[in-house]
Amino acid sequence: MKAQSKQVSEMKKVEKIVAPPPRHWVGDGFNVHGFFPHGPLTGHRMSPFFLLDYNALENFPPREEPFGVGPHPHRGFETVTIAYKGKVEHHDSRGGGGIIGEGDVQWMTAGSGLLHKEFHEQEYNREGGPFQMVQLWVNLPAKDKMTDPKYQAITNAEMGRVPLENGGEVEIIAGEFGGVSGPATTFTPVHLYNLKPKAGEKIELKFPSGYTTALLAVEGSAKINGETILPLNNLALLEREGESFTVEALEDGIFLLMSGEPLNEPIAQYGPFLMNTNLEIAEALDDYRQGKFGYLD
Ligand code: MN
């Protein structure tokens, strides 16, 4: 009898390539593919991430009236807004906010709660033009859900940067890649990068087994693990098990990579509130109705 060598595969395999779901409008400013939570990509499966809205590249016409979404509350998580084309501006009930320019990221910790509004930046709104944006919701662990709200405005120049061999690069927003850290601080382990390989360039990625990992093709298409095609505007969901995988650009591309440790806590969601129990949702609604989230025009 031949001794079978015990080989544990460390490869992280592709679980699913997800085509962009039909678009819906968020207010009148964001025409998004809601990749998750949707179908099998539940809040638990995608944890610590909860929601991914993707405004694929489109041209907005010039308009005097502002495009966007008016005042609304959030509690219990973080919204990460990534501007690829166009500009947006946010304002909140605590006097915070700012303009998110092309290539920039705003990492907002809603925590205990605030009201905010999200509009196309005034000048961009008047001129119109290409618009491409991602909003990712990162859940907070139970112990941090009521943390004080805060913003991290991250300009493109502040991001961590690792050059690739053939002229591409990896921009690190949060977490670490190739020994370089991103500027965003997170409450639980999260890696968020823009992979920007040139055509034919292959990137090797490695995350602990058990992490939730996905990749959105924002520009161009790629081949994952040398075999699975990720077309433009599609999402690749990797298996939780396994550690390493490769992304090879089929043309110059931009791929948003997210990977994080699942929270493994109960999830209770009602609209813009993301808590652990229905009682906490009821409290959030009460607090909102009582004006505890502040005031915003
Ligand atoms: Mn919002």
Coordinates of C-alpha atoms and ligand atoms in Angstrom, one line a residue:
M1 CA 0.0 0.0 0.0
K2 CA 1.3 3.3 -1.0
A3 CA 1.5 5.9 1.6
Q4 CA -0.7 8.8 0.7
S5 CA 0.9 12.1 1.4
K6 CA -1.3 14.3 3.4
Q7 CA -1.6 17.4 1.4
V8 CA -3.7 20.3 2.7
S9 CA -4.6 22.7 -0.1
E10 CA -4.0 26.2 0.9
M11 CA -5.6 27.6 -2.2
K12 CA -8.7 29.8 -1.7
K13 CA -11.1 28.8 -4.5
V14 CA -13.7 30.9 -6.3
E15 CA -17.1 30.0 -4.8
K16 CA -19.2 32.1 -7.2
I17 CA -19.0 34.7 -9.9
V18 CA -21.9 37.1 -9.3
A19 CA -23.3 39.1 -12.3
P20 CA -24.5 42.6 -11.4
P21 CA -28.1 42.4 -10.0
P22 CA -30.7 44.8 -11.7
R23 CA -30.0 48.4 -10.8
H24 CA -32.1 50.4 -8.3
W25 CA -32.0 54.1 -7.3
V26 CA -30.8 55.3 -4.0
G27 CA -32.5 58.7 -3.8
D28 CA -32.1 60.2 -7.3
G29 CA -28.3 60.2 -7.3
F30 CA -27.1 56.6 -7.1
N31 CA -28.1 54.1 -9.7
V32 CA -26.7 51.0 -8.0
H33 CA -26.3 47.3 -8.4
G34 CA -27.0 45.9 -4.9
F35 CA -24.6 43.0 -4.8
F36 CA -25.3 42.2 -1.2
P37 CA -27.2 41.5 1.0
H38 CA -28.9 39.7 -1.9
G39 CA -29.8 36.1 -2.6
P40 CA -27.1 33.7 -1.1
L41 CA -24.8 36.7 -0.3
T42 CA -26.5 37.2 3.1
G43 CA -25.2 39.5 5.8
H44 CA -23.9 36.4 7.6
R45 CA -22.1 35.0 4.6
M46 CA -20.5 38.4 3.8
S47 CA -19.7 39.4 7.4
P48 CA -18.0 41.6 8.5
F49 CA -19.3 43.3 5.4
F50 CA -23.0 43.8 5.1
L51 CA -24.0 45.7 2.0
L52 CA -22.3 46.5 -1.3
D53 CA -24.0 49.1 -3.6
Y54 CA -22.1 49.7 -6.9
N55 CA -22.9 52.6 -9.2
A56 CA -21.3 51.2 -12.4
L57 CA -19.8 53.7 -14.7
E58 CA -22.4 56.0 -16.3
N59 CA -22.8 59.6 -17.4
F60 CA -25.0 61.9 -15.4
P61 CA -26.4 64.9 -17.3
P62 CA -25.7 68.4 -16.1
R63 CA -28.4 69.6 -13.7
E64 CA -29.0 72.6 -11.5
E65 CA -31.0 70.7 -8.8
P66 CA -28.8 68.5 -6.7
F67 CA -28.8 64.7 -7.4
G68 CA -28.5 62.6 -4.3
V69 CA -30.2 61.3 -1.2
G70 CA -31.6 63.5 1.6
P71 CA -31.2 63.3 5.4
H72 CA -31.4 59.8 6.8
P73 CA -30.1 58.1 9.9
H74 CA -27.5 55.3 10.4
R75 CA -26.6 53.3 13.5
G76 CA -24.4 50.3 14.3
F77 CA -22.0 50.1 11.4
E78 CA -19.7 52.0 9.0
T79 CA -20.3 53.3 5.5
V80 CA -17.3 53.3 3.2
T81 CA -17.7 55.4 0.1
I82 CA -15.2 54.9 -2.7
A83 CA -15.3 57.4 -5.6
Y84 CA -13.9 56.1 -8.9
K85 CA -15.4 58.8 -11.2
G86 CA -17.3 61.9 -10.2
K87 CA -17.5 63.6 -6.8
V88 CA -19.9 63.4 -3.9
E89 CA -20.4 65.5 -0.8
H90 CA -21.7 64.4 2.5
H91 CA -23.0 66.4 5.4
D92 CA -24.2 65.2 8.8
S93 CA -26.1 66.3 11.9
R94 CA -22.9 66.8 13.9
G95 CA -21.4 69.3 11.5
G96 CA -19.2 66.7 9.8
G97 CA -18.8 65.7 6.2
G98 CA -16.8 66.6 3.2
I99 CA -16.2 66.2 -0.5
I100 CA -15.1 62.8 -1.8
G101 CA -13.1 63.4 -4.9
E102 CA -12.1 61.0 -7.7
G103 CA -9.9 58.2 -6.2
D104 CA -10.7 59.2 -2.6
V105 CA -12.5 57.3 0.1
Q106 CA -14.7 58.4 3.0
W107 CA -14.8 55.9 5.9
M108 CA -17.7 57.0 8.2
T109 CA -18.3 55.3 11.5
A110 CA -22.0 55.8 12.2
G111 CA -21.7 54.1 15.5
S112 CA -24.4 55.3 18.0
G113 CA -26.0 57.3 15.2
L114 CA -26.3 60.4 13.1
L115 CA -28.2 61.8 10.3
H116 CA -26.5 62.4 7.0
K117 CA -27.2 63.3 3.4
E118 CA -25.2 62.3 0.3
F119 CA -25.3 64.4 -2.8
H120 CA -23.3 64.8 -6.0
E121 CA -20.7 67.5 -5.3
Q122 CA -22.2 70.9 -6.5
E123 CA -19.8 71.6 -9.4
Y124 CA -19.8 68.1 -10.7
N125 CA -23.6 68.1 -10.4
R126 CA -23.8 71.3 -12.6
E127 CA -21.4 70.0 -15.2
G128 CA -22.4 66.3 -15.2
G129 CA -20.1 63.6 -16.6
P130 CA -18.8 60.1 -15.7
F131 CA -19.8 58.8 -12.4
Q132 CA -18.7 55.5 -10.7
M133 CA -19.0 54.8 -7.0
V134 CA -19.0 52.1 -4.4
Q135 CA -20.6 52.1 -1.0
L136 CA -19.7 49.3 1.3
W137 CA -21.2 48.8 4.7
V138 CA -18.8 47.3 7.3
N139 CA -20.6 45.9 10.3
L140 CA -19.4 46.8 13.8
P141 CA -19.0 44.2 16.5
A142 CA -21.6 44.3 19.3
K143 CA -19.2 46.0 21.7
D144 CA -18.5 48.9 19.4
K145 CA -22.0 49.5 17.8
M146 CA -22.6 52.5 20.1
T147 CA -19.2 54.1 19.6
D148 CA -19.0 57.8 18.9
P149 CA -19.6 58.7 15.2
K150 CA -16.5 59.7 13.3
Y151 CA -15.1 60.3 9.8
Q152 CA -11.9 59.2 8.1
A153 CA -11.4 61.2 5.0
I154 CA -8.8 59.3 3.0
T155 CA -7.4 61.0 -0.1
N156 CA -5.9 58.9 -2.8
A157 CA -2.4 60.3 -2.0
E158 CA -2.7 59.0 1.6
M159 CA -3.3 55.4 0.6
G160 CA -0.7 52.8 1.1
R161 CA 0.9 51.9 -2.3
V162 CA 2.8 48.8 -3.4
P163 CA 4.2 48.9 -7.0
L164 CA 3.8 45.8 -9.1
E165 CA 6.4 44.5 -11.5
N166 CA 4.9 45.7 -14.8
G167 CA 3.8 49.1 -13.8
G168 CA 0.6 48.4 -12.0
E169 CA 0.1 49.0 -8.3
V170 CA -2.0 48.1 -5.2
E171 CA -3.6 50.9 -3.3
I172 CA -4.2 49.9 0.3
I173 CA -7.1 51.7 2.0
A174 CA -7.3 49.5 5.1
G175 CA -5.3 46.5 6.3
E176 CA -2.0 45.5 4.9
F177 CA -0.5 44.2 1.7
G178 CA 3.1 43.4 0.9
G179 CA 4.2 44.9 4.2
V180 CA 2.5 48.2 3.5
S181 CA -0.5 49.4 5.6
G182 CA -3.5 51.4 4.6
P183 CA -4.5 54.6 6.5
A184 CA -8.0 53.5 7.6
T185 CA -8.4 52.3 11.2
T186 CA -11.0 49.5 11.6
F187 CA -12.7 47.9 14.6
T188 CA -12.1 44.3 13.4
P189 CA -9.6 42.9 10.9
V190 CA -10.5 44.3 7.5
H191 CA -8.4 44.5 4.3
L192 CA -9.6 46.8 1.6
Y193 CA -7.5 47.5 -1.5
N194 CA -7.7 48.7 -5.1
L195 CA -5.8 46.3 -7.2
K196 CA -4.6 48.2 -10.3
P197 CA -2.7 45.7 -12.4
K198 CA -1.6 46.3 -16.0
A199 CA -2.7 43.8 -18.6
G200 CA -1.1 40.4 -17.9
E201 CA 0.1 41.3 -14.5
K202 CA -0.6 38.7 -11.8
I203 CA -1.1 39.5 -8.1
E204 CA -0.8 36.9 -5.4
L205 CA -3.0 37.5 -2.4
K206 CA -3.1 35.7 0.9
F207 CA -5.6 36.1 3.8
P208 CA -6.2 33.8 6.9
S209 CA -8.5 30.8 6.2
G210 CA -12.0 31.7 7.4
Y211 CA -12.0 35.3 6.2
T212 CA -14.8 36.5 3.9
T213 CA -13.2 37.6 0.7
A214 CA -14.6 39.2 -2.5
L215 CA -13.4 41.1 -5.5
L216 CA -15.4 43.6 -7.6
A217 CA -14.2 44.3 -11.2
V218 CA -14.5 48.1 -11.5
E219 CA -12.4 48.3 -14.6
G220 CA -11.3 45.6 -17.0
S221 CA -11.6 41.8 -16.4
A222 CA -9.4 39.2 -14.7
K223 CA -8.6 35.6 -14.4
I224 CA -8.6 34.2 -10.8
N225 CA -6.4 31.2 -9.9
G226 CA -5.5 30.9 -13.6
E227 CA -9.0 29.5 -14.5
T228 CA -12.0 31.6 -13.5
I229 CA -12.9 34.7 -15.5
L230 CA -14.1 37.7 -13.6
P231 CA -15.9 39.9 -16.2
L232 CA -16.2 43.7 -15.8
N233 CA -18.8 44.8 -13.2
N234 CA -19.0 41.3 -11.7
L235 CA -18.2 40.2 -8.2
A236 CA -16.1 37.2 -7.4
L237 CA -16.8 35.5 -4.0
L238 CA -14.0 33.4 -2.7
E239 CA -14.5 30.4 -0.4
R240 CA -14.0 31.0 3.3
E241 CA -11.5 28.2 3.5
G242 CA -8.0 28.4 2.0
E243 CA -5.6 31.3 2.1
S244 CA -4.0 32.1 -1.2
F245 CA -5.3 33.0 -4.7
T246 CA -4.1 34.9 -7.7
V247 CA -5.7 37.7 -9.8
E248 CA -4.4 38.1 -13.3
A249 CA -5.5 41.1 -15.3
L250 CA -6.7 40.4 -18.8
E251 CA -6.4 44.1 -19.5
D252 CA -5.4 47.1 -17.5
G253 CA -7.8 47.0 -14.6
I254 CA -9.1 48.1 -11.2
F255 CA -10.4 45.5 -8.8
L256 CA -11.8 46.3 -5.4
L257 CA -10.6 43.6 -3.0
M258 CA -12.3 43.2 0.4
S259 CA -11.4 40.6 3.0
G260 CA -12.3 40.5 6.7
E261 CA -12.8 38.3 9.7
P262 CA -16.5 37.4 10.1
L263 CA -18.1 38.7 13.2
N264 CA -20.2 35.6 14.0
E265 CA -22.8 37.7 15.9
P266 CA -26.5 37.9 15.5
I267 CA -27.7 40.4 12.9
A268 CA -30.8 42.5 13.1
Q269 CA -31.4 45.0 10.3
Y270 CA -34.1 47.5 9.7
G271 CA -33.3 49.9 6.8
P272 CA -30.4 52.1 7.9
F273 CA -30.0 50.5 11.3
L274 CA -27.8 47.5 11.8
M275 CA -27.8 45.9 15.2
N276 CA -27.8 42.5 17.0
T277 CA -31.3 42.3 18.3
N278 CA -34.8 43.4 17.4
L279 CA -35.0 45.2 20.7
E280 CA -31.9 47.3 19.7
I281 CA -33.7 48.1 16.4
A282 CA -36.8 49.3 18.3
E283 CA -34.5 51.5 20.5
A284 CA -32.9 52.9 17.4
L285 CA -36.3 53.8 15.9
D286 CA -37.4 55.4 19.3
D287 CA -34.2 57.4 19.5
Y288 CA -34.6 58.5 15.9
R289 CA -38.2 59.6 16.4
Q290 CA -37.2 61.4 19.6
G291 CA -34.6 63.4 17.6
K292 CA -31.6 61.8 19.4
F293 CA -29.8 61.5 16.1
G294 CA -29.7 65.3 15.8
Y295 CA -31.1 67.6 13.1
L296 CA -30.2 68.1 9.5
D297 CA -31.9 70.2 6.7
Ligands
MN1 MN -26.3 56.9 4.1

